[in-house]
mmCIF file of C-alpha atoms and ligand atoms in Angstrom:
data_model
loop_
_atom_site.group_PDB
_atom_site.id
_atom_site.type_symbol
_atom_site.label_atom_id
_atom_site.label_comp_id
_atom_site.label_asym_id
_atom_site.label_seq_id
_atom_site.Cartn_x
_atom_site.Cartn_y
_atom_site.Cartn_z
ATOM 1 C CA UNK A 1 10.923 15.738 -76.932
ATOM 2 C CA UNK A 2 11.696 12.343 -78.227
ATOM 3 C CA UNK A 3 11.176 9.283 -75.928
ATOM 4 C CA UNK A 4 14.142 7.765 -73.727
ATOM 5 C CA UNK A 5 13.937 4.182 -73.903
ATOM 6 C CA UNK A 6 16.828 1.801 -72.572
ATOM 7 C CA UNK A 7 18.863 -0.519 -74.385
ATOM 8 C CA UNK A 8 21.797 -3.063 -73.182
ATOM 9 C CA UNK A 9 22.431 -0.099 -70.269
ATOM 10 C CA UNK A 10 22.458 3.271 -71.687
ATOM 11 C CA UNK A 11 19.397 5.085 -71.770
ATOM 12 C CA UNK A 12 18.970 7.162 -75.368
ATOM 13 C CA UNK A 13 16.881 8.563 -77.652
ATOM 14 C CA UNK A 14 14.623 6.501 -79.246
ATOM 15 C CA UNK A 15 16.017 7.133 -82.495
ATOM 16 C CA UNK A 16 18.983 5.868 -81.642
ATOM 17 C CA UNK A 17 18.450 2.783 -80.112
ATOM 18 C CA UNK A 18 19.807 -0.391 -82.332
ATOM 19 C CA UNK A 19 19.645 -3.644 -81.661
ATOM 20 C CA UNK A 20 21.780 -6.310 -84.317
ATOM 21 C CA UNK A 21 19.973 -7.919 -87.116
ATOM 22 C CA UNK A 22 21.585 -11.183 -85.642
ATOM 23 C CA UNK A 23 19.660 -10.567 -82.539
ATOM 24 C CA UNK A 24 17.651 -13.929 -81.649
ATOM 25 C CA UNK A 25 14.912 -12.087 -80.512
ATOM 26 C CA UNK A 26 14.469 -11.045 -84.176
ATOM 27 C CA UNK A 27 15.672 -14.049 -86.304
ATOM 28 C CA UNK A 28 13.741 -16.597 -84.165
ATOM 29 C CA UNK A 29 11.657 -14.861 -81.894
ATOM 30 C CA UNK A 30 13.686 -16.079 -78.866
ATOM 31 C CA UNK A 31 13.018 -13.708 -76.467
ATOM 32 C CA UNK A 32 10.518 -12.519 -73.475
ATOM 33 C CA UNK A 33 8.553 -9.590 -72.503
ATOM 34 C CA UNK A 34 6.504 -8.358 -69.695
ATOM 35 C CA UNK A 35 3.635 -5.313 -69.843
ATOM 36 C CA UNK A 36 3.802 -3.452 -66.703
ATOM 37 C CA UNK A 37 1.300 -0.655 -66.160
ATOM 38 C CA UNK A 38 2.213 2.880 -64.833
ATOM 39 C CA UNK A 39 -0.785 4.534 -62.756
ATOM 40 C CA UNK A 40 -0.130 8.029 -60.873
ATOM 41 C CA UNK A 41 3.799 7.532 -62.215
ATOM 42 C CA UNK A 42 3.956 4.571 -59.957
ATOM 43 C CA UNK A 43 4.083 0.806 -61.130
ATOM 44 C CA UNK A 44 1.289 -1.797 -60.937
ATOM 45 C CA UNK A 45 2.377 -5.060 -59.324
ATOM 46 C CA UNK A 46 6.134 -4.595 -60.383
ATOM 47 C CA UNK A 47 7.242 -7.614 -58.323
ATOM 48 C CA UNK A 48 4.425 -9.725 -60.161
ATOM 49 C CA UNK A 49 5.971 -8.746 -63.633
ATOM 50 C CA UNK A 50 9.322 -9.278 -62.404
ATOM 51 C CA UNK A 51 8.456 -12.804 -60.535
ATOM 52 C CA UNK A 52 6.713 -14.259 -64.268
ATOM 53 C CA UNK A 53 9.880 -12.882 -65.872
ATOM 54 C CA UNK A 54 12.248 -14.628 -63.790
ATOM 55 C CA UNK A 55 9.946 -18.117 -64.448
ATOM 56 C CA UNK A 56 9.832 -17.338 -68.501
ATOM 57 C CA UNK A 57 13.985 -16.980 -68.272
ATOM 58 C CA UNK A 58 13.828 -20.127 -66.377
ATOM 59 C CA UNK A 59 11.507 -22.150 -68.392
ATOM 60 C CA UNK A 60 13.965 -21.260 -72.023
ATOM 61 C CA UNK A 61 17.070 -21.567 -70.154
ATOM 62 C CA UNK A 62 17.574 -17.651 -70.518
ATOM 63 C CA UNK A 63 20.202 -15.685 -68.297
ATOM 64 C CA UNK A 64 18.882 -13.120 -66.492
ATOM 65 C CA UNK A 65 20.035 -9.845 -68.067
ATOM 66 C CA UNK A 66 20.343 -7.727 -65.161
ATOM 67 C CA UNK A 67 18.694 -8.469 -61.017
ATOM 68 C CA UNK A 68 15.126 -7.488 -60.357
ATOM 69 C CA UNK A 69 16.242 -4.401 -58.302
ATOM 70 C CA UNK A 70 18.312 -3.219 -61.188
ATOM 71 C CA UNK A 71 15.034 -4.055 -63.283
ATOM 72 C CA UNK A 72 13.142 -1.905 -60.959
ATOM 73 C CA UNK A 73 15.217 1.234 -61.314
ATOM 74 C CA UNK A 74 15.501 1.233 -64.711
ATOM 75 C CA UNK A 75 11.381 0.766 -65.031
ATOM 76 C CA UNK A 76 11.602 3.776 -62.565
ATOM 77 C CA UNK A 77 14.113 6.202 -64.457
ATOM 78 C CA UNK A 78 12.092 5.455 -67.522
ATOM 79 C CA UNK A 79 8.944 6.333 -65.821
ATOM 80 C CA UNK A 80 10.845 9.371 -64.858
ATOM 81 C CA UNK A 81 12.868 10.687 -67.867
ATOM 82 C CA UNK A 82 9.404 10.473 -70.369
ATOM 83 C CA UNK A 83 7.444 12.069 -67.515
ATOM 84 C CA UNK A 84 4.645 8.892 -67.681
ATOM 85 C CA UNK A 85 1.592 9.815 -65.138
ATOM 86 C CA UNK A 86 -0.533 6.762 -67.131
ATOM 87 C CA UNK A 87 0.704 4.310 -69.414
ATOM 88 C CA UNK A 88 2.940 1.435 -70.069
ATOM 89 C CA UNK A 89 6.387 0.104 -69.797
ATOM 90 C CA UNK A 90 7.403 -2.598 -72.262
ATOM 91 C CA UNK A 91 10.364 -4.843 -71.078
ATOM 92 C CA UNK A 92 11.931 -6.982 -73.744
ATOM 93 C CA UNK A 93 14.545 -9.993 -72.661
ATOM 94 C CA UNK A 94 16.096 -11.927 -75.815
ATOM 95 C CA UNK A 95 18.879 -14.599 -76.361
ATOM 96 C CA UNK A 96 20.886 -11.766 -78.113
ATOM 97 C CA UNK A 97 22.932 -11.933 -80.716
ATOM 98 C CA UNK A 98 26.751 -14.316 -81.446
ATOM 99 C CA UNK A 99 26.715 -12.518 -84.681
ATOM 100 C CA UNK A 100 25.092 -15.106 -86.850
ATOM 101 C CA UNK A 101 21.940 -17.242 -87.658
ATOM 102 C CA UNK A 102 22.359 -20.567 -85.878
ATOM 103 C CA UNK A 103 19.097 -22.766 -84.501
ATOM 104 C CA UNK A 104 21.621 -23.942 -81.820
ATOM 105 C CA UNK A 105 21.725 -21.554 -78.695
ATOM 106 C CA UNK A 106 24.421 -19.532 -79.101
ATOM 107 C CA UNK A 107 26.852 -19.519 -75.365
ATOM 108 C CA UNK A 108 25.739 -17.907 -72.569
ATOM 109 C CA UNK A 109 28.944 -17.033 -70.988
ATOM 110 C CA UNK A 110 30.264 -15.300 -74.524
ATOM 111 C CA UNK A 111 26.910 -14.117 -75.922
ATOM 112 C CA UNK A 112 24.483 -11.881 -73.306
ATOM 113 C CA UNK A 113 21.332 -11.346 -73.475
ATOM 114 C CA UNK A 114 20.155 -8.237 -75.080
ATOM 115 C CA UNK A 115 17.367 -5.864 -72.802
ATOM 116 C CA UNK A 116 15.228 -3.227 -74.191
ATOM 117 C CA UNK A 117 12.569 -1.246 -72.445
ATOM 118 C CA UNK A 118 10.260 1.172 -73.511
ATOM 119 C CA UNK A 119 7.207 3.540 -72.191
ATOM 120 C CA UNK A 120 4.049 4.121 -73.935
ATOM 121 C CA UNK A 121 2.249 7.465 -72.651
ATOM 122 C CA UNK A 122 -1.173 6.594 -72.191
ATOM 123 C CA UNK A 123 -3.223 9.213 -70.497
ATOM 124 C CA UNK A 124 -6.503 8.204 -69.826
ATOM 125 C CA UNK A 125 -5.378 4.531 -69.432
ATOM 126 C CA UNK A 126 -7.863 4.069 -65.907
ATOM 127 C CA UNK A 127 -10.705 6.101 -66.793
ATOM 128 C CA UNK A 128 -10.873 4.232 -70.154
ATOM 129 C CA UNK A 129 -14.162 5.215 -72.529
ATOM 130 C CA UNK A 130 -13.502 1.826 -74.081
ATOM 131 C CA UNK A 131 -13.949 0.531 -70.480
ATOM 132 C CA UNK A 132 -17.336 2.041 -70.129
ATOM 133 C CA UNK A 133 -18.338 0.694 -73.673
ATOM 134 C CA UNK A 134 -16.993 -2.667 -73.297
ATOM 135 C CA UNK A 135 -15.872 -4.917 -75.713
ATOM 136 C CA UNK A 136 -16.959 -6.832 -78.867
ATOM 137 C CA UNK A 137 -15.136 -10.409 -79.163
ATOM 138 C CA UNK A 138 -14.978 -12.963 -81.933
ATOM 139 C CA UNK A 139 -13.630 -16.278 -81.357
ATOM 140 C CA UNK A 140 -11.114 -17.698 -83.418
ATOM 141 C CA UNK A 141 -9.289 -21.476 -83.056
ATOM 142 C CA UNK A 142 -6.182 -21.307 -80.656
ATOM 143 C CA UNK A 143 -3.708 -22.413 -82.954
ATOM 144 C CA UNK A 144 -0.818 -21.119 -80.917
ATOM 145 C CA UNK A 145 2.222 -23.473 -79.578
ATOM 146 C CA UNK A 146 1.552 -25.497 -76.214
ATOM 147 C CA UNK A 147 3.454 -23.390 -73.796
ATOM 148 C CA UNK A 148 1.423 -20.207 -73.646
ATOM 149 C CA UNK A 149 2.601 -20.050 -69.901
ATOM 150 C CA UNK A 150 6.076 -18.361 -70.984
ATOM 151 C CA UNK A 151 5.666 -15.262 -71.609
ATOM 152 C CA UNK A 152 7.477 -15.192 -75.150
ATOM 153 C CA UNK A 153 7.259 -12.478 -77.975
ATOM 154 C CA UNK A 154 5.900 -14.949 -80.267
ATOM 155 C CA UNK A 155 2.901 -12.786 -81.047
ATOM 156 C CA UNK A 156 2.270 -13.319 -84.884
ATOM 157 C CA UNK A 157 -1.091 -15.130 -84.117
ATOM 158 C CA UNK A 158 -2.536 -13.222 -81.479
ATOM 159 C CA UNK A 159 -2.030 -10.365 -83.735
ATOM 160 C CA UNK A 160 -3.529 -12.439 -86.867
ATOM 161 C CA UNK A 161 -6.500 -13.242 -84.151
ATOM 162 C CA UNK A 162 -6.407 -9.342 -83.636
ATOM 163 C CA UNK A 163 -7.068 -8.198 -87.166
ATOM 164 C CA UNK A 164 -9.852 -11.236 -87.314
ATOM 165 C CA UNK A 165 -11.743 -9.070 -85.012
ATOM 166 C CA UNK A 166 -11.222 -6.131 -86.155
ATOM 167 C CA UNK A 167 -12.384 -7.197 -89.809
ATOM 168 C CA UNK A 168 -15.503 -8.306 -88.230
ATOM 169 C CA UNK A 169 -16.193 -5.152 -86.811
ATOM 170 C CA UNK A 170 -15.038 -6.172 -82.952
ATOM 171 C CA UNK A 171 -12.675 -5.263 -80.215
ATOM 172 C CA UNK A 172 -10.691 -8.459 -79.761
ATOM 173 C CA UNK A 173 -10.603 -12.479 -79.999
ATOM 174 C CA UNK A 174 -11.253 -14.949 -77.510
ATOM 175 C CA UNK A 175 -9.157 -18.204 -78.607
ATOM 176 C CA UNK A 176 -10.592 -21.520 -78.310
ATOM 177 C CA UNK A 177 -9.525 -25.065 -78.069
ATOM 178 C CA UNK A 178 -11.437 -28.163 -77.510
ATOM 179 C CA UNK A 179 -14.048 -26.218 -77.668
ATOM 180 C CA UNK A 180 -13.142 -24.742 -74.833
ATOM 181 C CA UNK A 181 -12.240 -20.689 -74.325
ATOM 182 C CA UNK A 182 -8.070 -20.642 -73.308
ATOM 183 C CA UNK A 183 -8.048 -16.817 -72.852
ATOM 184 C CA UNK A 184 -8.085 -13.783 -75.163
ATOM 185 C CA UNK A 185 -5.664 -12.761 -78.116
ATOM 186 C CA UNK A 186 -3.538 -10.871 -75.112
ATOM 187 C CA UNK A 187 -5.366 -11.082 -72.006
ATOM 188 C CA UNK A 188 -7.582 -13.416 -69.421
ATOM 189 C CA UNK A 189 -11.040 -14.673 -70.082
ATOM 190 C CA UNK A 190 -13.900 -14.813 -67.883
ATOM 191 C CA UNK A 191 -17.673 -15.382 -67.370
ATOM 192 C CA UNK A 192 -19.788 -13.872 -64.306
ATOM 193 C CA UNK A 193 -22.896 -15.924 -63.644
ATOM 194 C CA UNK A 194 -24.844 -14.603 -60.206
ATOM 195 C CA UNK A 195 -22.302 -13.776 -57.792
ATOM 196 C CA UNK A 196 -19.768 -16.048 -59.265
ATOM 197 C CA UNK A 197 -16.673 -15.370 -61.696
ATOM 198 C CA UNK A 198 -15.748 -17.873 -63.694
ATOM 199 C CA UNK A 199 -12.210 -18.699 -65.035
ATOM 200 C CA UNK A 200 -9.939 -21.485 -66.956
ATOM 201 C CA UNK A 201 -7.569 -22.631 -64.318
ATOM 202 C CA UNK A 202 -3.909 -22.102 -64.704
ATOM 203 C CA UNK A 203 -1.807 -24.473 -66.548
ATOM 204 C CA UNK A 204 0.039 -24.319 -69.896
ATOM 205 C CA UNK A 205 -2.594 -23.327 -72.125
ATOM 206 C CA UNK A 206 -2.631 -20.531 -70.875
ATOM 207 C CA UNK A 207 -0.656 -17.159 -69.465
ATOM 208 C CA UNK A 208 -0.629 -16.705 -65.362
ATOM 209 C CA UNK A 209 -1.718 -13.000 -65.752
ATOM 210 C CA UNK A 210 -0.521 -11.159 -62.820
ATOM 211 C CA UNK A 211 -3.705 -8.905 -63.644
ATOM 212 C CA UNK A 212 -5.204 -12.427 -63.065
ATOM 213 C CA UNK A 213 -3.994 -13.249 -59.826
ATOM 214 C CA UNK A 214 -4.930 -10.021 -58.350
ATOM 215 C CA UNK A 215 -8.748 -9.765 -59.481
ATOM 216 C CA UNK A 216 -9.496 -13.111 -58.463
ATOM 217 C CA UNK A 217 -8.069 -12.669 -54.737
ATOM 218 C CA UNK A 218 -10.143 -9.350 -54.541
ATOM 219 C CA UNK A 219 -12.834 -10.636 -56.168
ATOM 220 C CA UNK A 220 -12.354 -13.323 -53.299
ATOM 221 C CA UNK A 221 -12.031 -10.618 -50.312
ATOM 222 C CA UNK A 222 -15.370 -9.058 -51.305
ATOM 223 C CA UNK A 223 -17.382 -12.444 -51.042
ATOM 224 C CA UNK A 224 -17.625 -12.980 -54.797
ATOM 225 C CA UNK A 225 -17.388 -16.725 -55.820
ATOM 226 C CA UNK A 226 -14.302 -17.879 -57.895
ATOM 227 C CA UNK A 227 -14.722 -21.113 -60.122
ATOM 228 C CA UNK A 228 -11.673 -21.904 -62.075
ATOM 229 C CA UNK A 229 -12.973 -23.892 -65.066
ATOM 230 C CA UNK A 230 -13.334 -24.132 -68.633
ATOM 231 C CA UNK A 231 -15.859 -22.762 -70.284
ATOM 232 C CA UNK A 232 -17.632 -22.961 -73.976
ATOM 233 C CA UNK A 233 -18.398 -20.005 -75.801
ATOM 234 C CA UNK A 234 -21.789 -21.304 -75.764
ATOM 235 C CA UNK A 235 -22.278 -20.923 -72.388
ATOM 236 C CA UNK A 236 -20.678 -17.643 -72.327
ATOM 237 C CA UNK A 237 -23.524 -16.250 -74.526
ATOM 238 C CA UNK A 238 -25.562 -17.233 -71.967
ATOM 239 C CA UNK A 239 -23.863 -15.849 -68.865
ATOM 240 C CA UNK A 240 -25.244 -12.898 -67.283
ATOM 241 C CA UNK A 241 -21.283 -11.040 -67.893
ATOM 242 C CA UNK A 242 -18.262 -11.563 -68.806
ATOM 243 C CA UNK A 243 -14.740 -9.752 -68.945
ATOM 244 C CA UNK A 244 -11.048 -9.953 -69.777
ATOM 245 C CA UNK A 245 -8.357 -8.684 -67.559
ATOM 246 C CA UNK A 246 -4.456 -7.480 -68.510
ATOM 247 C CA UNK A 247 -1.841 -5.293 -67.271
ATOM 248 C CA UNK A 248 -3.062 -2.730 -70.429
ATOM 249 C CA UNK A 249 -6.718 -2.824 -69.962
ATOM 250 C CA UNK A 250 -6.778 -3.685 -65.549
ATOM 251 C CA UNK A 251 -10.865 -5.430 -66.150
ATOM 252 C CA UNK A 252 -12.748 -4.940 -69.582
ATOM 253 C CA UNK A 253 -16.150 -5.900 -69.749
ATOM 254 C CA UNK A 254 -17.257 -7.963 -72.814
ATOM 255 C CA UNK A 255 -20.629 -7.252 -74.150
ATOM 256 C CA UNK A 256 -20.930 -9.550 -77.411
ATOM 257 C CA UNK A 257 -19.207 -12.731 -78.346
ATOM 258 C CA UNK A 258 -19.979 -13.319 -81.906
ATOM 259 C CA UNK A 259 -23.043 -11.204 -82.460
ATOM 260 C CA UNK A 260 -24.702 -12.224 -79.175
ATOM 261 C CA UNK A 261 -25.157 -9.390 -76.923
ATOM 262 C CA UNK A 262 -24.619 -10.518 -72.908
ATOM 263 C CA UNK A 263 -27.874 -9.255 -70.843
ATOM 264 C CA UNK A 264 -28.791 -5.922 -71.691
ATOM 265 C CA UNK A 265 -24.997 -5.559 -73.544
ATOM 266 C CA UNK A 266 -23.619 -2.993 -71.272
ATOM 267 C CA UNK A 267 -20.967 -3.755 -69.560
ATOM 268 C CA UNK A 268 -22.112 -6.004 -66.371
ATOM 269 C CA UNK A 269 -21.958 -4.505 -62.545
ATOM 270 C CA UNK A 270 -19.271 -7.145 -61.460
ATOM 271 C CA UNK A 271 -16.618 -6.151 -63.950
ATOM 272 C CA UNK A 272 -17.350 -2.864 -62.674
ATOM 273 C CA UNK A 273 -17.222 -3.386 -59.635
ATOM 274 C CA UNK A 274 -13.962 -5.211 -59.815
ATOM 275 C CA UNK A 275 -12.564 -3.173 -62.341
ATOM 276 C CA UNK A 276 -12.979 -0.164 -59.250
ATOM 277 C CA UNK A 277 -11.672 -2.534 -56.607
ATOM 278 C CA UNK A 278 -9.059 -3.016 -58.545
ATOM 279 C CA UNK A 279 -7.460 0.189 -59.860
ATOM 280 C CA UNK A 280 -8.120 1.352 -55.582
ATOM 281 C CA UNK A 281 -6.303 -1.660 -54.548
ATOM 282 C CA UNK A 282 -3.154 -1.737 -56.723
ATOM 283 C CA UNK A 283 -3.046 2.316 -56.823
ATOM 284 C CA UNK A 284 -2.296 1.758 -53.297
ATOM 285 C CA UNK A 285 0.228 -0.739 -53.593
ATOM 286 C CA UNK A 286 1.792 0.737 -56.519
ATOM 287 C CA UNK A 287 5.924 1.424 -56.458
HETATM 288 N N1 PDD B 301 -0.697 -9.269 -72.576
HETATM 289 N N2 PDD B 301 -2.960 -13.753 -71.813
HETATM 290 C C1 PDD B 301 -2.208 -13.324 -72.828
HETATM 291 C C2 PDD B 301 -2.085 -14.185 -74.035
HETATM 292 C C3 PDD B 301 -1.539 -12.086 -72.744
HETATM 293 O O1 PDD B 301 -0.761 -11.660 -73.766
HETATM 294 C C4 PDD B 301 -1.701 -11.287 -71.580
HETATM 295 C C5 PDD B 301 -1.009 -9.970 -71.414
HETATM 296 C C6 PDD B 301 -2.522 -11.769 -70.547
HETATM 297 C C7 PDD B 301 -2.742 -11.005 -69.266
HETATM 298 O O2 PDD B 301 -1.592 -11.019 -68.458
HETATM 299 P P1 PDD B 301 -1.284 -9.826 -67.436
HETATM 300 O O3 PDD B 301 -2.475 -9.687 -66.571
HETATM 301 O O4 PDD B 301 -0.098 -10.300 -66.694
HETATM 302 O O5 PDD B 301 -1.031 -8.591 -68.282
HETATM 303 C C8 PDD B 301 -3.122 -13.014 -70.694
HETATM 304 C C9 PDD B 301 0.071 -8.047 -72.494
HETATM 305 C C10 PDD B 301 -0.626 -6.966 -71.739
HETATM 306 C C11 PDD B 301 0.506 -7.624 -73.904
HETATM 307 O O6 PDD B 301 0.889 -8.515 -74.633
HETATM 308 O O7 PDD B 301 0.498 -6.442 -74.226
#
């Protein structure tokens, strides 16, 4: 059975989806997306997906393709036609298309935006081997534009920062700037030292994961300390744990950053712990 995915209102095959080679999304990489995560065929923090998505629009002077509610059933039918237990659901907002290449935006009220969402079946996604393993990360320089808050599809770097890792025989990169650590090539960074969890705060170096926001209010509720400041990789070699957290990977524990194993490099009992609290918590809550 091929995969139903949704396009500009009609839901199709995947092989039949198009989208115009004038679309914005493609020629300038004017466009949004959100990850949400699909656990027991129910949705992970929907209305914290659909809350960033409504700021990204906002922040690029985007029209809203559709209302949140309509967003939610069409996550849902998805969900529903391609029979998705565990796995993902990509949303995709862009400018659209006026039919042309033109740097200036093209009209809202005669060009709409174009909407595309997809699932990815991923069984397996909670009880994760790579989750038990933990990660490998590299850094790499942050080189990426200044408003990292809006959640844009402008992904050639983190990709680039991707294959840097993967090269060197690792999971993933954690950027840095300043010599500070901004957050991984597509998720949040973090250190554990004692009982405390580390974290850059939020601002526009970085991307207000909605993964994030969770984990550090349960991390909160079960007496764990929450620091929100920058940290060096240097000191992250040194921390007793660290770990990354997204929408596809819920906590990941990090066992190396360049070559240097954390403690015994196994993943640490805090990211464990909140990686359980976690998928218990927002299992319950899912939609
Ligand atoms: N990435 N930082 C970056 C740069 C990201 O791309 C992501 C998510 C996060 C974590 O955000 P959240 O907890 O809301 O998923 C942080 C998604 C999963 C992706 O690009 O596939």
């Amino acid at each position: 059975m091929s995969r139903i995915v949704y396009v500009n209102g009609d839901y199709i095959p995947e092989e039949q989806a198009t989208v115009s080679i004038f679309d914005r999304g493609f020629l300038m990489a004017d466009g949004v997306y959100e990850v949400t995560s699909v656990l027991g065929g129910k949705l992970i923090d929907f209305a914290g997906h659909a809350k960033r998505l409504e700021r990204s629009l906002t922040e690029l002077d985007m029209p809203a393709p559709c209302t949140m509610d309509e967003l939610l059933e069409i996550h849902r039918q998805l969900v529903e036609k391609n029979g998705i237990d565990e796995g993902l659901v990509y949303l995709q907002v862009t400018r659209g298309s006026d039919g042309d290449r033109d740097f200036v935006f093209p009209d809202p009220e005669t060009t709409k935006p174009t909407l595309v969402l997809f699932t990815q079946n991923k069984p397996g996604l909670a009880d994760s081997p790579a989750a038990r393993k933990g990660a490998k990360v590299i850094s790499v320089p942050d080189i990426r534009w200044h408003r990292r808050d809006i959640k844009t599809v402008q992904l050639l770097y983190p990709s680039m920062a991707k294959m840097m890792a993967k090269k060197a025989g690792c999971d993933d990169a954690w950027l840095v700037e300043d010599g500070f650590v901004t957050e991984g090539s597509s998720n949040n960074a973090y250190i554990v030292k004692g009982n405390k969890i580390i974290t850059r705060e939020l601002s526009n170096d970085i991307l207000h994961g909605i993964t994030r926001a969770a984990v550090l209010t349960l991390a909160a509720e079960a007496q764990m300390e929450v620091e929100e400041r920058n940290f060096t990789i240097e000191e992250a070699q040194q921390a007793d744990e660290a770990f990354t957290t997204s929408a596809s990977a819920f906590v990941m524990p990090v066992v190396e950053i360049d070559g240097t194993k954390l403690g015994d490099g196994t993943p640490g009992r805090i990211a464990l712990r909140l990686r359980e609290i976690y998928l218990d918590e927002m299992r319950k809550a899912a939609v």
